[in-house]
Amino acid sequence: MQRIIFHIDVNSAFLSWSAVKMVREGKPDIRLVPSVVSGDPSDRRSIITAASIPAKKLGIKTAQPVSMALRTCPSLVIVRGDWAWYKACSEGFISICRNYSPVLQQFSIDECFIDMTFRCNAGNAVEVANRLKEEVKAELGFTVNVGIGSNKLLAKMASDFEKPDKVHTLWENEVQEKMWPLGVRDLLWVGKKTEERLTANGIHTIGQLAQLGMGSLTQLVGQKFALQLHENANGRDDSPVETEMAEAKSYSAERTFSKDLTDPKDIDRALFNVACIVAHRIRRDNFRASTVSMFIKYKDFSVVQKQCRTEQPTDVTAVILNEARRLLAEVWDGQTPIRQVGLGVSKLTHESAIQMSLFEDPQMEYYREWDRSYDEKLASNKNTSRL
DNA sequence: TCTGGGGTCCTAGGACCC
DNA sequence: TCTGGGGTCCTAGGACCC
């Protein structure tokens, strides 16, 4: 049976959302001028999180360093991100989409799929999509693109066609005409490395990729990925719209220093900070972790990461921090300048029974108490900041 | 110009067991 | 003395996404 899937994508999400807020405050609409959302512009390591369409026309791209964009366009308007506001905008957006179909999969803060199979037909899908798009604009003040297709891949590819504020279809019988002429990089899951590998072998368009034999493709990218690319390049994808949010499999946090650091005290302070953040998140979500990993990035962007198992699943900051400290000591020579330090946890369980080992560190109760007061402090800060 | 932060999945190789 | 093959678990590293 022919499915009908919509992929709805907020145009320049963070930038649009900041613009909506500023317009409400009587400020000029930054969507109409070269503008970006970024981190602290005085930090030379800040990068661009979102760019307006006029900024994109000047060649300014997401993930580009702010300093570089300022050289391209000295009059660039720079605004700082407002996460609480973005979250509210996202919720409003998702809620409108859910009214069109409850079979909804949130793909990121600004994108979702909805299964419209029983809600419209191929004949009126475009009209329904336009209604959704106009409703978001009228209710929330920002524009979206809606891609329509018979599966998630095609819907997502379609929403990426001309922007902003557009509805596009990509039905199976339109694949050859609308998708095959595109460069391989435009295909979902084809990133920089895969593009390089493909073009080095004369595969430049999605159409060429679609017609490439599985044998050659497997040699280039491995069997599993080859199979997926082959299916996707031919417009096939049978993955369902997943309404259940998958549980997190890992948590991590990292800090990039404004200057590369060598002082162990500085590194340790950062490790402490990220350990507090990660441990707080797993406690908030009622997880315990059995694996702790620590990673450092050097000046040349090379990354070393090391992980270890904990004796038992834990959510105690001090335990996680101590494992990370040990790992750091194992991989870092104490001299090579460090650009970034990070910490992650994985192998998560919801095990609630705390095994009180006879040999448990007598300090453990003190550590837990410290964590409790840390969590409370964060919770109360959150409450006051909402006032 | 000089590259953030937070995730997921896959692969290859080693250890270990039968 | 020299030796197979399969399965599982773990770690490190790489590629991709937003």
Coordinates of C-alpha atoms (C1' of nucleotides) in Angstrom, one line a residue:
Chain A
M1 CA 0.0 0.0 0.0
Q2 CA 1.2 3.5 -0.9
R3 CA 2.2 5.4 2.2
I4 CA 2.1 9.2 2.4
I5 CA 4.8 10.8 4.6
F6 CA 5.3 14.4 5.4
H7 CA 8.7 15.8 6.5
I8 CA 8.3 19.2 8.1
D9 CA 11.5 21.3 8.6
V10 CA 11.7 24.7 10.1
N11 CA 13.5 27.2 7.9
S12 CA 16.8 28.4 9.5
A13 CA 15.2 27.3 12.8
F14 CA 17.2 29.1 15.5
L15 CA 17.5 32.2 13.4
S16 CA 13.8 32.3 12.6
W17 CA 12.9 31.7 16.2
S18 CA 15.1 34.5 17.5
A19 CA 13.6 36.7 14.8
V20 CA 10.0 36.0 15.9
K21 CA 10.9 37.0 19.5
M22 CA 12.7 40.2 18.4
V23 CA 9.8 41.2 16.1
R24 CA 7.4 40.8 19.0
E25 CA 9.7 43.1 21.0
G26 CA 9.4 45.7 18.2
K27 CA 12.8 45.1 16.8
P28 CA 13.7 44.7 13.1
D29 CA 13.2 41.3 11.4
I30 CA 16.7 39.8 11.2
R31 CA 15.5 37.3 8.7
L32 CA 15.6 40.1 6.1
V33 CA 19.3 41.0 6.5
P34 CA 22.5 39.0 6.8
S35 CA 22.4 37.6 10.3
V36 CA 23.4 34.6 12.3
V37 CA 22.9 32.9 15.7
S38 CA 26.2 32.0 17.3
G39 CA 28.1 31.6 20.6
D40 CA 30.1 34.5 22.1
P41 CA 31.4 36.4 19.0
S42 CA 34.4 37.7 21.0
D43 CA 35.5 34.1 21.4
R44 CA 37.5 33.4 18.3
R45 CA 36.4 29.7 18.5
S46 CA 32.7 30.5 18.3
I47 CA 30.9 29.1 15.3
I48 CA 27.7 29.8 13.5
T49 CA 24.6 27.8 14.6
A50 CA 22.2 29.2 12.1
A51 CA 22.3 31.8 9.3
S52 CA 19.6 33.9 7.6
I53 CA 19.0 33.4 3.9
P54 CA 20.6 36.7 3.0
A55 CA 23.6 35.6 5.0
K56 CA 23.7 32.3 3.2
K57 CA 23.6 34.1 -0.1
L58 CA 26.8 35.8 0.9
G59 CA 28.4 32.4 1.4
I60 CA 28.0 32.3 5.2
K61 CA 27.4 28.7 6.4
T62 CA 26.3 26.9 9.5
A63 CA 29.3 25.7 11.5
Q64 CA 31.6 28.3 10.0
P65 CA 33.7 30.3 12.5
V66 CA 32.1 33.6 13.4
S67 CA 35.4 35.5 12.8
M68 CA 35.4 34.2 9.3
A69 CA 31.8 35.2 8.6
L70 CA 32.5 38.7 10.0
R71 CA 35.3 39.1 7.4
T72 CA 32.8 38.1 4.7
C73 CA 30.2 40.5 6.0
P74 CA 31.4 43.1 8.6
S75 CA 27.8 44.4 9.1
L76 CA 26.6 40.9 10.0
V77 CA 24.0 40.9 12.7
I78 CA 24.9 38.5 15.4
V79 CA 22.4 37.2 18.0
R80 CA 23.0 34.8 20.9
G81 CA 21.0 31.6 21.2
D82 CA 18.0 31.5 23.6
W83 CA 17.5 27.8 24.3
A84 CA 14.4 28.2 26.5
W85 CA 12.7 30.1 23.8
Y86 CA 13.7 27.7 21.1
K87 CA 12.3 24.8 23.2
A88 CA 9.0 26.6 23.4
C89 CA 8.9 27.3 19.7
S90 CA 9.7 23.7 19.0
E91 CA 6.9 22.5 21.2
G92 CA 4.4 24.8 19.5
F93 CA 5.6 23.5 16.1
I94 CA 5.4 19.9 17.0
S95 CA 2.0 20.3 18.6
I96 CA 0.5 21.8 15.4
C97 CA 2.0 18.9 13.3
R98 CA 0.6 16.4 15.7
N99 CA -2.9 17.7 15.0
Y100 CA -2.4 16.7 11.4
S101 CA -1.4 13.1 12.4
P102 CA -0.6 11.6 15.7
V103 CA 1.8 9.2 14.0
L104 CA 4.6 11.6 14.5
Q105 CA 8.4 11.1 14.8
Q106 CA 10.4 14.1 16.1
F107 CA 13.7 13.9 14.3
S108 CA 15.4 16.8 15.9
I109 CA 14.4 20.1 17.6
D110 CA 13.2 21.5 14.3
E111 CA 12.2 18.6 12.2
C112 CA 9.5 15.9 12.3
F113 CA 7.9 13.2 10.1
I114 CA 4.2 12.5 10.2
D115 CA 2.5 9.6 8.6
M116 CA -0.4 11.0 6.6
T117 CA -1.5 7.7 4.9
F118 CA -4.9 7.7 6.5
R119 CA -5.2 11.5 6.7
C120 CA -5.0 12.5 3.0
N121 CA -4.4 11.0 -0.4
A122 CA -2.0 11.6 -3.2
G123 CA -4.5 14.0 -4.8
N124 CA -4.9 16.4 -1.9
A125 CA -1.6 16.0 -0.1
V126 CA -0.1 19.2 -1.4
E127 CA -3.2 21.1 -0.4
V128 CA -3.1 19.7 3.2
A129 CA 0.7 20.4 3.4
N130 CA 0.1 24.0 2.4
R131 CA -2.6 24.3 5.1
L132 CA -0.1 23.0 7.7
K133 CA 2.6 25.4 6.6
E134 CA 0.2 28.4 6.7
E135 CA -1.1 27.4 10.1
V136 CA 2.4 27.3 11.6
K137 CA 3.1 30.7 10.0
A138 CA -0.1 32.3 11.3
E139 CA 0.0 30.8 14.7
L140 CA 3.8 30.9 15.5
G141 CA 5.2 33.4 13.1
F142 CA 7.9 31.3 11.3
T143 CA 8.0 29.4 8.1
V144 CA 8.6 25.7 7.4
N145 CA 9.2 23.5 4.4
V146 CA 7.1 20.4 3.9
G147 CA 8.4 17.5 1.9
I148 CA 5.9 14.9 0.7
G149 CA 6.8 11.4 -0.4
S150 CA 5.9 7.7 -0.1
N151 CA 8.5 7.1 2.5
K152 CA 10.6 9.1 5.0
L153 CA 13.7 9.3 2.8
L154 CA 11.8 10.8 -0.1
A155 CA 9.9 13.2 2.2
K156 CA 13.1 14.4 3.8
M157 CA 14.8 14.8 0.5
A158 CA 11.8 16.8 -0.8
S159 CA 11.8 19.2 2.2
D160 CA 15.3 20.1 1.3
F161 CA 14.4 21.3 -2.2
E162 CA 13.9 25.1 -2.6
K163 CA 13.5 27.1 0.6
P164 CA 11.9 28.8 2.4
D165 CA 8.2 28.5 2.9
K166 CA 7.7 25.8 0.3
V167 CA 5.9 22.5 -0.2
H168 CA 7.5 19.9 -2.5
T169 CA 6.6 16.4 -3.5
L170 CA 9.0 13.5 -4.3
W171 CA 6.9 10.5 -5.2
E172 CA 8.5 7.3 -6.4
N173 CA 7.7 8.2 -10.1
E174 CA 9.5 11.5 -9.6
V175 CA 12.8 10.1 -8.3
Q176 CA 14.5 9.9 -11.7
E177 CA 13.5 13.4 -12.7
K178 CA 13.9 15.3 -9.3
M179 CA 16.5 13.3 -7.4
W180 CA 18.8 11.5 -9.8
P181 CA 20.3 14.7 -11.2
L182 CA 21.4 15.9 -7.7
G183 CA 25.0 15.4 -6.5
V184 CA 25.7 12.4 -4.3
R185 CA 26.3 14.7 -1.4
D186 CA 22.7 15.7 -1.4
L187 CA 21.7 12.1 -0.6
L188 CA 21.0 11.5 3.1
W189 CA 23.9 9.8 4.8
V190 CA 26.4 10.8 2.2
G191 CA 28.8 13.1 4.0
K192 CA 32.2 14.5 3.0
K193 CA 34.2 11.3 3.2
T194 CA 31.7 9.2 1.3
E195 CA 31.3 11.9 -1.3
E196 CA 35.1 12.0 -1.8
R197 CA 35.2 8.2 -2.2
L198 CA 32.4 8.2 -4.6
T199 CA 33.5 11.1 -6.8
A200 CA 37.0 9.7 -6.9
N201 CA 35.5 6.7 -8.6
G202 CA 33.4 8.7 -11.1
I203 CA 30.2 8.6 -9.2
H204 CA 28.9 12.2 -9.1
T205 CA 25.1 12.1 -9.1
I206 CA 22.5 10.2 -7.1
G207 CA 21.4 8.6 -10.4
Q208 CA 24.9 7.2 -11.1
L209 CA 24.9 5.9 -7.5
A210 CA 21.5 4.3 -8.0
Q211 CA 22.7 2.4 -11.1
L212 CA 26.1 1.3 -9.7
G213 CA 26.4 -2.4 -9.2
M214 CA 26.4 -3.6 -5.6
G215 CA 29.7 -5.3 -6.0
S216 CA 31.6 -2.0 -6.8
L217 CA 29.6 -0.1 -4.2
T218 CA 30.4 -2.7 -1.5
Q219 CA 34.1 -2.3 -2.3
L220 CA 33.9 1.4 -1.8
V221 CA 31.8 1.7 1.4
G222 CA 31.3 -1.7 2.9
Q223 CA 28.4 -4.1 2.6
K224 CA 25.9 -2.7 5.1
F225 CA 26.3 0.9 4.0
A226 CA 26.4 -0.1 0.3
L227 CA 23.0 -1.8 0.7
Q228 CA 21.5 1.3 2.3
L229 CA 22.9 3.7 -0.2
H230 CA 21.7 1.6 -3.1
E231 CA 18.2 1.5 -1.7
N232 CA 18.1 5.2 -0.9
A233 CA 19.6 6.3 -4.2
N234 CA 16.7 4.4 -5.8
G235 CA 14.2 6.1 -3.6
R236 CA 13.4 3.1 -1.4
D237 CA 13.1 3.2 2.4
D238 CA 10.7 1.1 4.4
S239 CA 11.5 2.5 7.8
P240 CA 8.4 3.3 9.8
V241 CA 7.5 6.6 11.4
E242 CA 8.6 5.9 15.0
T243 CA 6.3 7.5 17.5
E244 CA 8.1 6.3 20.6
M245 CA 11.1 8.4 21.6
A246 CA 14.1 6.0 21.8
E247 CA 15.8 6.0 25.2
A248 CA 19.2 7.7 25.3
K249 CA 22.1 5.2 24.9
S250 CA 24.8 7.7 25.9
Y251 CA 25.3 11.1 27.5
S252 CA 28.4 13.3 27.0
A253 CA 29.6 16.8 27.5
E254 CA 32.7 18.6 26.3
R255 CA 34.5 21.9 26.7
T256 CA 36.6 23.6 24.1
F257 CA 39.1 26.1 25.7
S258 CA 39.5 29.5 24.2
K259 CA 43.3 28.7 24.2
D260 CA 44.9 25.3 24.0
L261 CA 45.8 24.4 27.6
T262 CA 48.7 22.4 29.2
D263 CA 48.2 23.2 32.9
P264 CA 46.8 20.0 34.5
K265 CA 44.8 22.1 36.9
D266 CA 42.9 23.8 34.1
I267 CA 42.2 20.4 32.4
D268 CA 41.0 19.0 35.7
R269 CA 38.7 21.9 36.3
A270 CA 37.1 21.3 32.9
L271 CA 36.8 17.6 33.5
F272 CA 35.1 18.3 36.9
N273 CA 32.6 20.6 35.2
V274 CA 31.7 18.2 32.4
A275 CA 31.5 15.3 35.0
C276 CA 29.0 17.4 37.0
I277 CA 26.9 18.0 33.9
V278 CA 26.8 14.4 32.6
A279 CA 26.2 12.9 36.0
H280 CA 23.4 15.4 36.7
R281 CA 21.7 14.4 33.4
I282 CA 21.8 10.7 34.1
R283 CA 20.4 11.2 37.6
R284 CA 17.7 13.4 36.1
D285 CA 16.7 10.7 33.7
N286 CA 17.0 8.0 36.3
F287 CA 19.9 6.1 34.7
R288 CA 23.1 4.5 35.9
A289 CA 26.1 4.1 33.7
S290 CA 28.5 1.1 33.5
T291 CA 31.0 2.7 31.1
V292 CA 32.8 6.0 31.4
S293 CA 34.8 7.5 28.5
M294 CA 37.1 10.4 28.4
F295 CA 38.3 12.1 25.3
I296 CA 40.7 14.9 24.5
K297 CA 41.2 16.8 21.2
Y298 CA 44.6 18.2 20.4
K299 CA 45.5 21.3 18.4
D300 CA 45.5 19.3 15.2
F301 CA 42.0 18.1 15.9
S302 CA 43.2 14.5 16.4
V303 CA 41.1 12.9 19.2
V304 CA 42.1 10.3 21.7
Q305 CA 39.4 8.6 23.6
K306 CA 39.6 6.0 26.3
Q307 CA 36.8 4.2 28.1
C308 CA 36.5 1.8 31.0
R309 CA 33.9 -0.2 32.8
T310 CA 32.8 0.8 36.3
E311 CA 32.6 -1.7 39.1
Q312 CA 28.9 -1.3 39.1
P313 CA 26.4 1.0 37.4
T314 CA 26.7 4.4 38.9
D315 CA 25.3 7.9 38.8
V316 CA 27.7 9.4 41.3
T317 CA 29.6 12.4 40.0
A318 CA 32.8 11.6 42.1
V319 CA 32.9 8.0 40.8
I320 CA 32.6 9.1 37.2
L321 CA 35.0 11.9 37.6
N322 CA 37.6 9.7 39.2
E323 CA 37.4 7.2 36.4
A324 CA 37.8 10.0 33.9
R325 CA 40.8 11.3 35.7
R326 CA 42.4 7.9 35.7
L327 CA 41.8 7.6 31.9
L328 CA 43.2 11.1 31.3
A329 CA 46.4 10.2 33.2
E330 CA 46.7 7.1 31.0
V331 CA 46.5 8.9 27.6
W332 CA 47.8 12.4 28.2
D333 CA 51.6 13.0 28.5
G334 CA 50.9 16.1 30.6
Q335 CA 52.6 18.4 28.1
T336 CA 50.9 18.3 24.7
P337 CA 48.5 21.3 24.5
I338 CA 44.8 20.3 24.7
R339 CA 42.1 22.0 22.8
Q340 CA 39.1 20.2 24.1
V341 CA 38.2 17.8 26.9
G342 CA 35.1 15.7 27.1
L343 CA 33.5 13.0 29.1
G344 CA 30.8 10.5 28.3
V345 CA 28.9 7.7 29.9
S346 CA 27.2 4.7 28.2
K347 CA 25.9 1.1 28.9
L348 CA 23.0 2.7 30.8
T349 CA 20.5 0.9 32.9
H350 CA 17.6 1.9 35.1
E351 CA 18.7 -0.4 37.8
S352 CA 17.4 1.2 41.0
A353 CA 18.7 -1.3 43.6
I354 CA 21.9 0.1 44.9
Q355 CA 24.1 -2.8 45.8
M356 CA 25.5 -1.8 49.2
S357 CA 28.8 -3.6 48.9
L358 CA 30.6 -4.3 52.2
F359 CA 33.6 -2.7 50.5
E360 CA 31.8 0.4 49.4
D361 CA 33.9 3.5 49.8
P362 CA 32.9 5.0 53.1
Q363 CA 32.9 8.4 51.4
M364 CA 30.1 7.3 49.1
E365 CA 27.3 8.6 51.2
Y366 CA 29.0 12.0 51.3
Y367 CA 29.4 11.9 47.5
R368 CA 25.7 11.2 47.1
E369 CA 24.8 14.0 49.4
W370 CA 27.0 16.4 47.4
D371 CA 25.1 15.3 44.3
R372 CA 21.7 15.8 45.9
S373 CA 22.6 19.4 46.8
Y374 CA 24.0 20.0 43.3
D375 CA 20.8 18.7 41.7
E376 CA 18.7 20.8 44.1
K377 CA 20.7 23.9 43.4
L378 CA 20.2 23.5 39.6
A379 CA 16.5 22.9 40.1
S380 CA 16.0 26.0 42.1
N381 CA 18.1 28.1 39.6
K382 CA 15.8 26.8 36.9
N383 CA 12.7 27.9 38.8
T384 CA 13.9 31.4 39.5
S385 CA 15.1 31.9 35.9
R386 CA 11.6 31.2 34.7
L387 CA 10.2 34.1 36.7
Chain B
dT1 C1' 39.6 31.5 8.4
dC2 C1' 40.5 27.9 11.5
dT3 C1' 36.9 25.0 12.8
dG4 C1' 31.0 23.8 18.9
dG5 C1' 28.3 20.5 21.2
dG6 C1' 25.6 16.4 21.5
dG7 C1' 24.2 12.3 19.7
dT8 C1' 23.8 7.4 16.7
dC9 C1' 25.6 3.5 14.2
dC10 C1' 29.2 0.6 12.1
dT11 C1' 33.7 -1.8 11.7
dA12 C1' 37.9 -4.0 12.9
dG13 C1' 40.7 -6.3 15.9
dG14 C1' 41.8 -8.5 20.3
dA15 C1' 40.5 -11.4 24.3
dC16 C1' 38.4 -15.3 25.7
dC17 C1' 35.5 -19.4 25.7
dC18 C1' 34.0 -23.8 23.7
Chain C
dT1 C1' 53.7 -30.0 18.5
dC2 C1' 50.7 -27.6 16.1
dT3 C1' 46.4 -26.5 15.4
dG4 C1' 40.3 -24.9 13.3
dG5 C1' 36.3 -22.4 13.6
dG6 C1' 32.5 -20.1 15.8
dG7 C1' 30.5 -17.0 19.1
dT8 C1' 30.5 -13.1 22.2
dC9 C1' 32.2 -9.1 24.4
dC10 C1' 35.0 -5.2 24.6
dT11 C1' 37.6 -1.1 22.9
dA12 C1' 39.1 2.4 19.6
dG13 C1' 38.1 4.9 15.8
dG14 C1' 35.5 6.7 12.0
dA15 C1' 31.4 8.5 9.6
dC16 C1' 27.1 10.6 9.7
dC17 C1' 23.2 13.5 11.6
dC18 C1' 21.2 18.2 13.5

